[in-house]
mmCIF file of N, CA and C and ligand atoms in Angstrom:
data_model
loop_
_atom_site.group_PDB
_atom_site.id
_atom_site.type_symbol
_atom_site.label_atom_id
_atom_site.label_comp_id
_atom_site.label_asym_id
_atom_site.label_seq_id
_atom_site.Cartn_x
_atom_site.Cartn_y
_atom_site.Cartn_z
ATOM 1 N N UNK A 95 1.327 -21.021 11.593
ATOM 2 C CA UNK A 95 2.069 -21.526 10.428
ATOM 3 C C UNK A 95 3.188 -20.549 10.050
ATOM 4 N N UNK A 96 4.300 -21.048 9.595
ATOM 5 C CA UNK A 96 5.437 -20.181 9.282
ATOM 6 C C UNK A 96 5.467 -19.762 7.819
ATOM 7 N N UNK A 97 4.488 -20.221 7.042
ATOM 8 C CA UNK A 97 4.392 -19.778 5.657
ATOM 9 C C UNK A 97 2.940 -19.861 5.198
ATOM 10 N N UNK A 98 2.657 -19.195 4.090
ATOM 11 C CA UNK A 98 1.350 -19.371 3.458
ATOM 12 C C UNK A 98 1.522 -19.251 1.953
ATOM 13 N N UNK A 99 0.626 -19.893 1.225
ATOM 14 C CA UNK A 99 0.644 -19.794 -0.231
ATOM 15 C C UNK A 99 -0.392 -18.747 -0.637
ATOM 16 N N UNK A 100 0.070 -17.723 -1.352
ATOM 17 C CA UNK A 100 -0.844 -16.678 -1.836
ATOM 18 C C UNK A 100 -1.254 -17.024 -3.271
ATOM 19 N N UNK A 101 -2.541 -16.988 -3.523
ATOM 20 C CA UNK A 101 -3.052 -17.232 -4.884
ATOM 21 C C UNK A 101 -3.355 -15.869 -5.505
ATOM 22 N N UNK A 102 -2.626 -15.502 -6.538
ATOM 23 C CA UNK A 102 -2.788 -14.190 -7.140
ATOM 24 C C UNK A 102 -3.943 -14.184 -8.134
ATOM 25 N N UNK A 103 -4.525 -13.014 -8.289
ATOM 26 C CA UNK A 103 -5.579 -12.841 -9.283
ATOM 27 C C UNK A 103 -4.926 -12.675 -10.662
ATOM 28 N N UNK A 104 -5.338 -13.499 -11.613
ATOM 29 C CA UNK A 104 -4.726 -13.473 -12.945
ATOM 30 C C UNK A 104 -5.705 -12.843 -13.935
ATOM 31 N N UNK A 105 -5.220 -11.796 -14.628
ATOM 32 C CA UNK A 105 -6.003 -11.213 -15.732
ATOM 33 C C UNK A 105 -5.516 -11.916 -16.997
ATOM 34 N N UNK A 106 -6.419 -12.569 -17.660
ATOM 35 C CA UNK A 106 -5.944 -13.318 -18.827
ATOM 36 C C UNK A 106 -6.964 -13.367 -19.939
ATOM 37 N N UNK A 107 -6.466 -13.396 -21.139
ATOM 38 C CA UNK A 107 -7.315 -13.616 -22.306
ATOM 39 C C UNK A 107 -6.437 -14.239 -23.391
ATOM 40 N N UNK A 108 -6.893 -14.186 -24.621
ATOM 41 C CA UNK A 108 -6.145 -14.831 -25.696
ATOM 42 C C UNK A 108 -4.741 -14.237 -25.869
ATOM 43 N N UNK A 109 -4.521 -13.020 -25.335
ATOM 44 C CA UNK A 109 -3.208 -12.381 -25.516
ATOM 45 C C UNK A 109 -2.210 -12.767 -24.429
ATOM 46 N N UNK A 110 -2.664 -13.539 -23.445
ATOM 47 C CA UNK A 110 -1.743 -13.977 -22.401
ATOM 48 C C UNK A 110 -2.258 -13.642 -21.011
ATOM 49 N N UNK A 111 -1.379 -13.731 -20.017
ATOM 50 C CA UNK A 111 -1.789 -13.567 -18.618
ATOM 51 C C UNK A 111 -0.966 -12.492 -17.930
ATOM 52 N N UNK A 112 -1.567 -11.886 -16.911
ATOM 53 C CA UNK A 112 -0.905 -10.802 -16.184
ATOM 54 C C UNK A 112 -1.304 -10.888 -14.708
ATOM 55 N N UNK A 113 -0.308 -10.726 -13.847
ATOM 56 C CA UNK A 113 -0.568 -10.613 -12.409
ATOM 57 C C UNK A 113 -0.031 -9.265 -11.952
ATOM 58 N N UNK A 114 -0.835 -8.516 -11.203
ATOM 59 C CA UNK A 114 -0.380 -7.243 -10.621
ATOM 60 C C UNK A 114 -0.394 -7.398 -9.101
ATOM 61 N N UNK A 115 0.690 -7.000 -8.457
ATOM 62 C CA UNK A 115 0.776 -7.098 -7.000
ATOM 63 C C UNK A 115 0.853 -5.698 -6.421
ATOM 64 N N UNK A 116 -0.113 -5.342 -5.610
ATOM 65 C CA UNK A 116 -0.152 -4.006 -5.032
ATOM 66 C C UNK A 116 -0.206 -4.100 -3.519
ATOM 67 N N UNK A 117 0.423 -3.127 -2.884
ATOM 68 C CA UNK A 117 0.368 -3.029 -1.428
ATOM 69 C C UNK A 117 -1.093 -2.937 -0.992
ATOM 70 N N UNK A 118 -1.408 -3.576 0.109
ATOM 71 C CA UNK A 118 -2.778 -3.494 0.592
ATOM 72 C C UNK A 118 -3.437 -4.846 0.529
ATOM 73 N N UNK A 119 -4.631 -4.877 -0.033
ATOM 74 C CA UNK A 119 -5.431 -6.101 -0.018
ATOM 75 C C UNK A 119 -4.710 -7.277 -0.657
ATOM 76 N N UNK A 120 -3.956 -7.014 -1.730
ATOM 77 C CA UNK A 120 -3.322 -8.103 -2.468
ATOM 78 C C UNK A 120 -2.065 -8.635 -1.821
ATOM 79 N N UNK A 121 -1.493 -7.860 -0.916
ATOM 80 C CA UNK A 121 -0.133 -8.183 -0.520
ATOM 81 C C UNK A 121 0.065 -7.993 0.985
ATOM 82 N N UNK A 122 0.798 -8.902 1.634
ATOM 83 C CA UNK A 122 0.851 -8.889 3.109
ATOM 84 C C UNK A 122 1.778 -7.856 3.746
ATOM 85 N N UNK A 123 2.636 -7.187 2.959
ATOM 86 C CA UNK A 123 3.530 -6.185 3.550
ATOM 87 C C UNK A 123 3.933 -5.184 2.482
ATOM 88 N N UNK A 124 4.557 -4.091 2.930
ATOM 89 C CA UNK A 124 5.060 -3.101 1.979
ATOM 90 C C UNK A 124 6.356 -3.611 1.351
ATOM 91 N N UNK A 125 6.433 -3.597 0.039
ATOM 92 C CA UNK A 125 7.610 -4.135 -0.664
ATOM 93 C C UNK A 125 8.712 -3.078 -0.690
ATOM 94 N N UNK A 126 9.888 -3.434 -0.160
ATOM 95 C CA UNK A 126 11.028 -2.509 -0.166
ATOM 96 C C UNK A 126 12.157 -2.955 -1.077
ATOM 97 N N UNK A 127 12.065 -4.191 -1.588
ATOM 98 C CA UNK A 127 13.148 -4.700 -2.435
ATOM 99 C C UNK A 127 12.615 -5.839 -3.280
ATOM 100 N N UNK A 128 13.098 -5.907 -4.508
ATOM 101 C CA UNK A 128 12.777 -7.031 -5.398
ATOM 102 C C UNK A 128 14.098 -7.558 -5.944
ATOM 103 N N UNK A 129 14.280 -8.874 -5.912
ATOM 104 C CA UNK A 129 15.447 -9.457 -6.578
ATOM 105 C C UNK A 129 15.009 -10.742 -7.264
ATOM 106 N N UNK A 130 15.803 -11.198 -8.201
ATOM 107 C CA UNK A 130 15.458 -12.446 -8.868
ATOM 108 C C UNK A 130 16.698 -13.261 -9.170
ATOM 109 N N UNK A 131 16.470 -14.559 -9.250
ATOM 110 C CA UNK A 131 17.553 -15.545 -9.307
ATOM 111 C C UNK A 131 17.274 -16.478 -10.473
ATOM 112 N N UNK A 132 18.275 -16.717 -11.301
ATOM 113 C CA UNK A 132 18.120 -17.673 -12.390
ATOM 114 C C UNK A 132 19.474 -18.302 -12.683
ATOM 115 N N UNK A 133 19.475 -19.322 -13.545
ATOM 116 C CA UNK A 133 20.737 -19.948 -13.951
ATOM 117 C C UNK A 133 21.352 -20.807 -12.858
ATOM 118 N N UNK A 134 20.538 -21.292 -11.922
ATOM 119 C CA UNK A 134 21.059 -22.160 -10.858
ATOM 120 C C UNK A 134 20.891 -23.620 -11.283
ATOM 121 N N UNK A 135 21.955 -24.395 -11.161
ATOM 122 C CA UNK A 135 21.884 -25.804 -11.583
ATOM 123 C C UNK A 135 21.000 -26.604 -10.640
ATOM 124 N N UNK A 136 20.410 -27.665 -11.200
ATOM 125 C CA UNK A 136 19.369 -28.457 -10.528
ATOM 126 C C UNK A 136 19.694 -28.817 -9.072
ATOM 127 N N UNK A 137 20.897 -29.318 -8.826
ATOM 128 C CA UNK A 137 21.186 -29.866 -7.495
ATOM 129 C C UNK A 137 21.874 -28.894 -6.539
ATOM 130 N N UNK A 138 22.063 -27.682 -6.986
ATOM 131 C CA UNK A 138 22.616 -26.665 -6.076
ATOM 132 C C UNK A 138 21.585 -26.388 -4.975
ATOM 133 N N UNK A 139 22.086 -26.183 -3.756
ATOM 134 C CA UNK A 139 21.197 -25.800 -2.649
ATOM 135 C C UNK A 139 21.532 -24.361 -2.268
ATOM 136 N N UNK A 140 20.560 -23.481 -2.408
ATOM 137 C CA UNK A 140 20.742 -22.074 -2.033
ATOM 138 C C UNK A 140 20.058 -21.839 -0.692
ATOM 139 N N UNK A 141 20.233 -20.648 -0.172
ATOM 140 C CA UNK A 141 19.594 -20.300 1.086
ATOM 141 C C UNK A 141 20.447 -20.740 2.252
ATOM 142 N N UNK A 142 19.942 -21.713 3.019
ATOM 143 C CA UNK A 142 20.603 -22.190 4.249
ATOM 144 C C UNK A 142 20.748 -21.040 5.243
ATOM 145 N N UNK A 143 19.661 -20.375 5.504
ATOM 146 C CA UNK A 143 19.660 -19.302 6.504
ATOM 147 C C UNK A 143 18.220 -18.989 6.906
ATOM 148 N N UNK A 144 18.090 -18.196 7.960
ATOM 149 C CA UNK A 144 16.792 -17.632 8.359
ATOM 150 C C UNK A 144 16.962 -16.122 8.437
ATOM 151 N N UNK A 145 15.857 -15.424 8.591
ATOM 152 C CA UNK A 145 15.898 -13.967 8.754
ATOM 153 C C UNK A 145 15.220 -13.569 10.056
ATOM 154 N N UNK A 146 15.805 -12.565 10.721
ATOM 155 C CA UNK A 146 15.236 -12.105 11.985
ATOM 156 C C UNK A 146 13.956 -11.306 11.749
ATOM 157 N N UNK A 147 14.009 -10.348 10.811
ATOM 158 C CA UNK A 147 12.903 -9.399 10.635
ATOM 159 C C UNK A 147 12.238 -9.528 9.270
ATOM 160 N N UNK A 148 13.028 -9.899 8.279
ATOM 161 C CA UNK A 148 12.568 -9.907 6.878
ATOM 162 C C UNK A 148 11.444 -10.906 6.623
ATOM 163 N N UNK A 149 10.437 -10.454 5.894
ATOM 164 C CA UNK A 149 9.421 -11.345 5.319
ATOM 165 C C UNK A 149 9.556 -11.267 3.816
ATOM 166 N N UNK A 150 9.216 -12.353 3.134
ATOM 167 C CA UNK A 150 9.353 -12.357 1.684
ATOM 168 C C UNK A 150 8.210 -13.124 1.042
ATOM 169 N N UNK A 151 7.902 -12.734 -0.194
ATOM 170 C CA UNK A 151 7.023 -13.546 -1.030
ATOM 171 C C UNK A 151 7.841 -13.992 -2.235
ATOM 172 N N UNK A 152 7.901 -15.301 -2.431
ATOM 173 C CA UNK A 152 8.711 -15.899 -3.489
ATOM 174 C C UNK A 152 7.785 -16.367 -4.601
ATOM 175 N N UNK A 153 8.108 -15.973 -5.826
ATOM 176 C CA UNK A 153 7.292 -16.374 -6.982
ATOM 177 C C UNK A 153 8.216 -17.034 -8.001
ATOM 178 N N UNK A 154 7.849 -18.220 -8.418
ATOM 179 C CA UNK A 154 8.599 -18.874 -9.495
ATOM 180 C C UNK A 154 7.960 -18.379 -10.804
ATOM 181 N N UNK A 155 8.539 -17.355 -11.393
ATOM 182 C CA UNK A 155 7.902 -16.745 -12.570
ATOM 183 C C UNK A 155 8.091 -17.596 -13.823
ATOM 184 N N UNK A 156 9.075 -18.492 -13.803
ATOM 185 C CA UNK A 156 9.264 -19.460 -14.895
ATOM 186 C C UNK A 156 9.866 -20.718 -14.308
ATOM 187 N N UNK A 157 9.516 -21.860 -14.878
ATOM 188 C CA UNK A 157 10.081 -23.125 -14.428
ATOM 189 C C UNK A 157 9.616 -23.506 -13.039
ATOM 190 N N UNK A 158 10.467 -24.224 -12.315
ATOM 191 C CA UNK A 158 10.062 -24.723 -10.996
ATOM 192 C C UNK A 158 11.278 -24.924 -10.094
ATOM 193 N N UNK A 159 11.011 -24.973 -8.803
ATOM 194 C CA UNK A 159 12.035 -25.319 -7.806
ATOM 195 C C UNK A 159 11.325 -25.722 -6.524
ATOM 196 N N UNK A 160 12.099 -26.240 -5.573
ATOM 197 C CA UNK A 160 11.539 -26.654 -4.275
ATOM 198 C C UNK A 160 12.104 -25.781 -3.160
ATOM 199 N N UNK A 161 11.234 -25.321 -2.291
ATOM 200 C CA UNK A 161 11.655 -24.632 -1.068
ATOM 201 C C UNK A 161 11.444 -25.572 0.107
ATOM 202 N N UNK A 162 12.492 -25.733 0.908
ATOM 203 C CA UNK A 162 12.380 -26.555 2.115
ATOM 204 C C UNK A 162 12.379 -25.588 3.300
ATOM 205 N N UNK A 163 11.261 -25.531 3.994
ATOM 206 C CA UNK A 163 11.105 -24.590 5.108
ATOM 207 C C UNK A 163 11.127 -25.356 6.421
ATOM 208 N N UNK A 164 11.787 -24.760 7.400
ATOM 209 C CA UNK A 164 12.007 -25.417 8.690
ATOM 210 C C UNK A 164 11.756 -24.367 9.769
ATOM 211 N N UNK A 165 10.789 -24.632 10.650
ATOM 212 C CA UNK A 165 10.515 -23.659 11.726
ATOM 213 C C UNK A 165 11.164 -24.078 13.049
ATOM 214 N N UNK A 166 12.058 -25.045 12.962
ATOM 215 C CA UNK A 166 12.744 -25.518 14.166
ATOM 216 C C UNK A 166 12.089 -26.758 14.751
ATOM 217 N N UNK A 167 10.807 -26.947 14.419
ATOM 218 C CA UNK A 167 10.072 -28.108 14.932
ATOM 219 C C UNK A 167 9.662 -29.040 13.801
ATOM 220 N N UNK A 168 9.354 -28.454 12.646
ATOM 221 C CA UNK A 168 8.959 -29.272 11.503
ATOM 222 C C UNK A 168 9.497 -28.687 10.205
ATOM 223 N N UNK A 169 9.668 -29.586 9.227
ATOM 224 C CA UNK A 169 10.166 -29.185 7.908
ATOM 225 C C UNK A 169 9.114 -29.507 6.881
ATOM 226 N N UNK A 170 8.970 -28.619 5.893
ATOM 227 C CA UNK A 170 8.046 -28.901 4.787
ATOM 228 C C UNK A 170 8.699 -28.514 3.476
ATOM 229 N N UNK A 171 8.429 -29.294 2.435
ATOM 230 C CA UNK A 171 8.927 -28.966 1.101
ATOM 231 C C UNK A 171 7.767 -28.438 0.274
ATOM 232 N N UNK A 172 7.962 -27.262 -0.309
ATOM 233 C CA UNK A 172 6.928 -26.637 -1.143
ATOM 234 C C UNK A 172 7.468 -26.550 -2.562
ATOM 235 N N UNK A 173 6.748 -27.174 -3.473
ATOM 236 C CA UNK A 173 7.141 -27.144 -4.884
ATOM 237 C C UNK A 173 6.493 -25.927 -5.529
ATOM 238 N N UNK A 174 7.314 -25.032 -6.083
ATOM 239 C CA UNK A 174 6.777 -23.830 -6.743
ATOM 240 C C UNK A 174 6.921 -23.994 -8.249
ATOM 241 N N UNK A 175 5.825 -23.804 -8.967
ATOM 242 C CA UNK A 175 5.872 -24.012 -10.417
ATOM 243 C C UNK A 175 4.879 -23.119 -11.162
ATOM 244 N N UNK A 176 4.324 -22.114 -10.450
ATOM 245 C CA UNK A 176 3.329 -21.278 -11.123
ATOM 246 C C UNK A 176 3.551 -19.803 -10.835
ATOM 247 N N UNK A 177 3.544 -18.949 -11.881
ATOM 248 C CA UNK A 177 3.669 -17.516 -11.632
ATOM 249 C C UNK A 177 2.415 -16.909 -11.013
ATOM 250 N N UNK A 178 1.369 -17.715 -10.835
ATOM 251 C CA UNK A 178 0.137 -17.179 -10.249
ATOM 252 C C UNK A 178 0.048 -17.448 -8.757
ATOM 253 N N UNK A 179 1.127 -17.978 -8.156
ATOM 254 C CA UNK A 179 1.105 -18.130 -6.705
ATOM 255 C C UNK A 179 2.424 -17.719 -6.081
ATOM 256 N N UNK A 180 2.337 -17.275 -4.833
ATOM 257 C CA UNK A 180 3.519 -16.801 -4.125
ATOM 258 C C UNK A 180 3.640 -17.509 -2.791
ATOM 259 N N UNK A 181 4.867 -17.791 -2.420
ATOM 260 C CA UNK A 181 5.137 -18.407 -1.119
ATOM 261 C C UNK A 181 5.539 -17.296 -0.155
ATOM 262 N N UNK A 182 4.688 -17.039 0.816
ATOM 263 C CA UNK A 182 4.973 -15.999 1.815
ATOM 264 C C UNK A 182 5.729 -16.657 2.971
ATOM 265 N N UNK A 183 7.015 -16.302 3.084
ATOM 266 C CA UNK A 183 7.847 -16.856 4.164
ATOM 267 C C UNK A 183 7.964 -15.791 5.242
ATOM 268 N N UNK A 184 7.502 -16.130 6.440
ATOM 269 C CA UNK A 184 7.516 -15.161 7.539
ATOM 270 C C UNK A 184 8.873 -15.183 8.245
ATOM 271 N N UNK A 185 8.988 -14.377 9.311
ATOM 272 C CA UNK A 185 10.279 -14.250 9.995
ATOM 273 C C UNK A 185 10.698 -15.562 10.647
ATOM 274 N N UNK A 186 12.012 -15.685 10.801
ATOM 275 C CA UNK A 186 12.588 -16.746 11.623
ATOM 276 C C UNK A 186 12.266 -18.165 11.128
ATOM 277 N N UNK A 187 12.355 -18.341 9.825
ATOM 278 C CA UNK A 187 12.159 -19.648 9.198
ATOM 279 C C UNK A 187 13.440 -19.997 8.437
ATOM 280 N N UNK A 188 13.981 -21.157 8.737
ATOM 281 C CA UNK A 188 15.158 -21.625 7.992
ATOM 282 C C UNK A 188 14.702 -22.061 6.611
ATOM 283 N N UNK A 189 15.384 -21.575 5.557
ATOM 284 C CA UNK A 189 14.993 -21.955 4.198
ATOM 285 C C UNK A 189 16.183 -22.433 3.381
ATOM 286 N N UNK A 190 15.883 -23.463 2.591
ATOM 287 C CA UNK A 190 16.830 -23.925 1.576
ATOM 288 C C UNK A 190 16.013 -24.067 0.307
ATOM 289 N N UNK A 191 16.625 -23.844 -0.837
ATOM 290 C CA UNK A 191 15.892 -24.092 -2.080
ATOM 291 C C UNK A 191 16.784 -24.736 -3.110
ATOM 292 N N UNK A 192 16.167 -25.682 -3.830
ATOM 293 C CA UNK A 192 16.927 -26.559 -4.705
ATOM 294 C C UNK A 192 15.991 -27.155 -5.764
ATOM 295 N N UNK A 193 16.502 -28.153 -6.507
ATOM 296 C CA UNK A 193 15.719 -28.842 -7.540
ATOM 297 C C UNK A 193 15.240 -27.855 -8.614
ATOM 298 N N UNK A 194 16.161 -27.050 -9.095
ATOM 299 C CA UNK A 194 15.838 -26.009 -10.073
ATOM 300 C C UNK A 194 15.684 -26.605 -11.470
ATOM 301 N N UNK A 195 14.612 -26.249 -12.146
ATOM 302 C CA UNK A 195 14.517 -26.598 -13.562
ATOM 303 C C UNK A 195 15.467 -25.666 -14.326
ATOM 304 N N UNK A 196 15.843 -26.065 -15.526
ATOM 305 C CA UNK A 196 16.841 -25.262 -16.254
ATOM 306 C C UNK A 196 16.308 -23.868 -16.595
ATOM 307 N N UNK A 197 14.971 -23.751 -16.702
ATOM 308 C CA UNK A 197 14.373 -22.459 -17.055
ATOM 309 C C UNK A 197 13.879 -21.681 -15.830
ATOM 310 N N UNK A 198 14.285 -22.123 -14.640
ATOM 311 C CA UNK A 198 13.720 -21.524 -13.414
ATOM 312 C C UNK A 198 14.160 -20.064 -13.218
ATOM 313 N N UNK A 199 13.189 -19.203 -12.977
ATOM 314 C CA UNK A 199 13.460 -17.824 -12.549
ATOM 315 C C UNK A 199 12.657 -17.594 -11.270
ATOM 316 N N UNK A 200 13.354 -17.290 -10.188
ATOM 317 C CA UNK A 200 12.701 -17.049 -8.899
ATOM 318 C C UNK A 200 12.732 -15.551 -8.625
ATOM 319 N N UNK A 201 11.549 -14.962 -8.488
ATOM 320 C CA UNK A 201 11.465 -13.539 -8.137
ATOM 321 C C UNK A 201 11.066 -13.436 -6.665
ATOM 322 N N UNK A 202 11.759 -12.564 -5.933
ATOM 323 C CA UNK A 202 11.476 -12.428 -4.503
ATOM 324 C C UNK A 202 11.118 -10.983 -4.186
ATOM 325 N N UNK A 203 9.996 -10.809 -3.505
ATOM 326 C CA UNK A 203 9.518 -9.498 -3.067
ATOM 327 C C UNK A 203 9.749 -9.442 -1.561
ATOM 328 N N UNK A 204 10.532 -8.471 -1.129
ATOM 329 C CA UNK A 204 11.007 -8.472 0.256
ATOM 330 C C UNK A 204 10.509 -7.257 1.027
ATOM 331 N N UNK A 205 10.308 -7.450 2.329
ATOM 332 C CA UNK A 205 9.771 -6.367 3.171
ATOM 333 C C UNK A 205 10.844 -5.369 3.586
ATOM 334 N N UNK A 206 12.135 -5.756 3.447
ATOM 335 C CA UNK A 206 13.222 -4.893 3.930
ATOM 336 C C UNK A 206 14.302 -4.756 2.874
ATOM 337 N N UNK A 207 15.105 -3.713 3.011
ATOM 338 C CA UNK A 207 16.301 -3.584 2.179
ATOM 339 C C UNK A 207 17.293 -4.689 2.548
ATOM 340 N N UNK A 208 18.271 -4.928 1.689
ATOM 341 C CA UNK A 208 19.284 -5.948 1.965
ATOM 342 C C UNK A 208 20.098 -5.550 3.187
ATOM 343 N N UNK A 209 20.220 -6.477 4.142
ATOM 344 C CA UNK A 209 20.939 -6.191 5.378
ATOM 345 C C UNK A 209 21.516 -7.498 5.920
ATOM 346 N N UNK A 210 22.813 -7.656 5.781
ATOM 347 C CA UNK A 210 23.450 -8.923 6.181
ATOM 348 C C UNK A 210 23.229 -9.220 7.668
ATOM 349 N N UNK A 211 23.058 -8.182 8.503
ATOM 350 C CA UNK A 211 22.891 -8.450 9.945
ATOM 351 C C UNK A 211 21.521 -9.066 10.266
ATOM 352 N N UNK A 212 20.633 -9.073 9.285
ATOM 353 C CA UNK A 212 19.319 -9.707 9.490
ATOM 354 C C UNK A 212 19.377 -11.229 9.272
ATOM 355 N N UNK A 213 20.501 -11.715 8.711
ATOM 356 C CA UNK A 213 20.608 -13.141 8.389
ATOM 357 C C UNK A 213 21.064 -13.941 9.607
ATOM 358 N N UNK A 214 20.478 -15.104 9.798
ATOM 359 C CA UNK A 214 21.008 -16.108 10.739
ATOM 360 C C UNK A 214 21.526 -17.241 9.857
ATOM 361 N N UNK A 215 22.834 -17.382 9.778
ATOM 362 C CA UNK A 215 23.415 -18.351 8.842
ATOM 363 C C UNK A 215 23.922 -19.614 9.547
ATOM 364 N N UNK A 216 23.797 -19.631 10.862
ATOM 365 C CA UNK A 216 24.245 -20.796 11.621
ATOM 366 C C UNK A 216 23.005 -21.534 12.156
ATOM 367 N N UNK A 217 22.871 -22.814 11.794
ATOM 368 C CA UNK A 217 21.633 -23.543 12.132
ATOM 369 C C UNK A 217 21.453 -23.689 13.648
ATOM 370 N N UNK A 218 22.548 -23.900 14.372
ATOM 371 C CA UNK A 218 22.431 -24.037 15.831
ATOM 372 C C UNK A 218 21.977 -22.728 16.477
ATOM 373 N N UNK A 219 22.485 -21.631 15.939
ATOM 374 C CA UNK A 219 22.048 -20.313 16.445
ATOM 375 C C UNK A 219 20.552 -20.124 16.169
ATOM 376 N N UNK A 220 20.115 -20.551 14.974
ATOM 377 C CA UNK A 220 18.692 -20.475 14.626
ATOM 378 C C UNK A 220 17.854 -21.257 15.639
ATOM 379 N N UNK A 221 18.279 -22.478 15.950
ATOM 380 C CA UNK A 221 17.512 -23.320 16.889
ATOM 381 C C UNK A 221 17.498 -22.703 18.296
ATOM 382 N N UNK A 222 18.612 -22.081 18.676
ATOM 383 C CA UNK A 222 18.689 -21.467 20.016
ATOM 384 C C UNK A 222 17.667 -20.338 20.165
ATOM 385 N N UNK A 223 17.380 -19.658 19.055
ATOM 386 C CA UNK A 223 16.430 -18.538 19.088
ATOM 387 C C UNK A 223 14.977 -18.983 19.114
ATOM 388 N N UNK A 224 14.727 -20.276 19.123
ATOM 389 C CA UNK A 224 13.350 -20.802 19.076
ATOM 390 C C UNK A 224 12.763 -20.940 20.472
HETATM 391 C C1 LIG B 112 16.497 -15.579 0.682
HETATM 392 C C2 LIG B 112 16.587 -16.424 -0.533
HETATM 393 C C3 LIG B 112 15.242 -16.871 -1.041
HETATM 394 C C4 LIG B 112 22.785 -8.611 -2.538
HETATM 395 O O1 LIG B 112 23.795 -7.896 -2.738
HETATM 396 N N1 LIG B 112 21.551 -8.019 -2.436
HETATM 397 C C5 LIG B 112 20.429 -8.747 -2.231
HETATM 398 O O2 LIG B 112 19.329 -8.175 -2.137
HETATM 399 C C6 LIG B 112 20.559 -10.183 -2.107
HETATM 400 C C7 LIG B 112 19.304 -11.047 -1.858
HETATM 401 C C8 LIG B 112 21.789 -10.747 -2.203
HETATM 402 N N2 LIG B 112 22.889 -9.975 -2.421
HETATM 403 C C9 LIG B 112 24.197 -10.617 -2.585
HETATM 404 C C10 LIG B 112 24.742 -11.313 -1.351
HETATM 405 C C11 LIG B 112 25.562 -12.436 -1.937
HETATM 406 O O3 LIG B 112 26.858 -11.961 -2.249
HETATM 407 O O4 LIG B 112 24.065 -11.639 -3.575
HETATM 408 C C12 LIG B 112 24.857 -12.765 -3.248
HETATM 409 C C13 LIG B 112 23.998 -14.037 -3.161
HETATM 410 O O5 LIG B 112 23.114 -13.911 -2.029
HETATM 411 P P1 LIG B 112 22.711 -15.174 -1.137
HETATM 412 O O6 LIG B 112 23.850 -16.122 -1.065
HETATM 413 O O7 LIG B 112 22.146 -14.669 0.145
HETATM 414 O O8 LIG B 112 21.568 -15.826 -2.049
HETATM 415 P P2 LIG B 112 20.551 -16.999 -1.676
HETATM 416 O O9 LIG B 112 19.934 -17.413 -2.940
HETATM 417 O O10 LIG B 112 21.185 -18.052 -0.836
HETATM 418 O O11 LIG B 112 19.440 -16.297 -0.725
HETATM 419 C C14 LIG B 112 18.602 -15.274 -1.263
HETATM 420 C C15 LIG B 112 18.393 -14.174 -0.213
HETATM 421 O O12 LIG B 112 19.659 -13.684 0.217
HETATM 422 C C16 LIG B 112 17.614 -14.668 0.976
HETATM 423 O O13 LIG B 112 17.170 -13.558 1.732
HETATM 424 O O14 LIG B 112 15.611 -15.762 1.495
HETATM 425 O O15 LIG B 112 17.330 -15.827 -1.610
#
């Protein structure tokens, strides 16, 4: 499978909820970068690329959006709407994301520093590498 859904352990009581993500048992790789995205209009399509080496865990910390993942043979749409789960996208998966709610905040935990040479932005090139 080219992705998996991680279910995080939630500490919660009357004061609210908390998720802690630590390297090791809780998390599939060492985190080298965190970024987050918000203020994207509903019908905008972001992404449209794959990564050679980078793995990421995507968490919709507020609101919701859809990730469309394509491994070259099949496509799946994953609706993210909970801060208690993460979408682990492995290497060499074409991703697009769209259908943003107005309050959507997407936090991404990445295995590598930002590196434009890791991106495959041409779909035909992506398919050739399969
Ligand atoms: C991914 C999806 C889920 C940086 O300067 N540093 C960074 O760490 C990132 C991620 C981006 N940027 C710059 C590069 C562009 O000038 O921010 C601008 C927007 O980046 P991009 O068009 O790549 O954004 P998305 O939303 O299409 O894709 C991002 C990640 O780049 C990508 O790895 O998987 O989110």
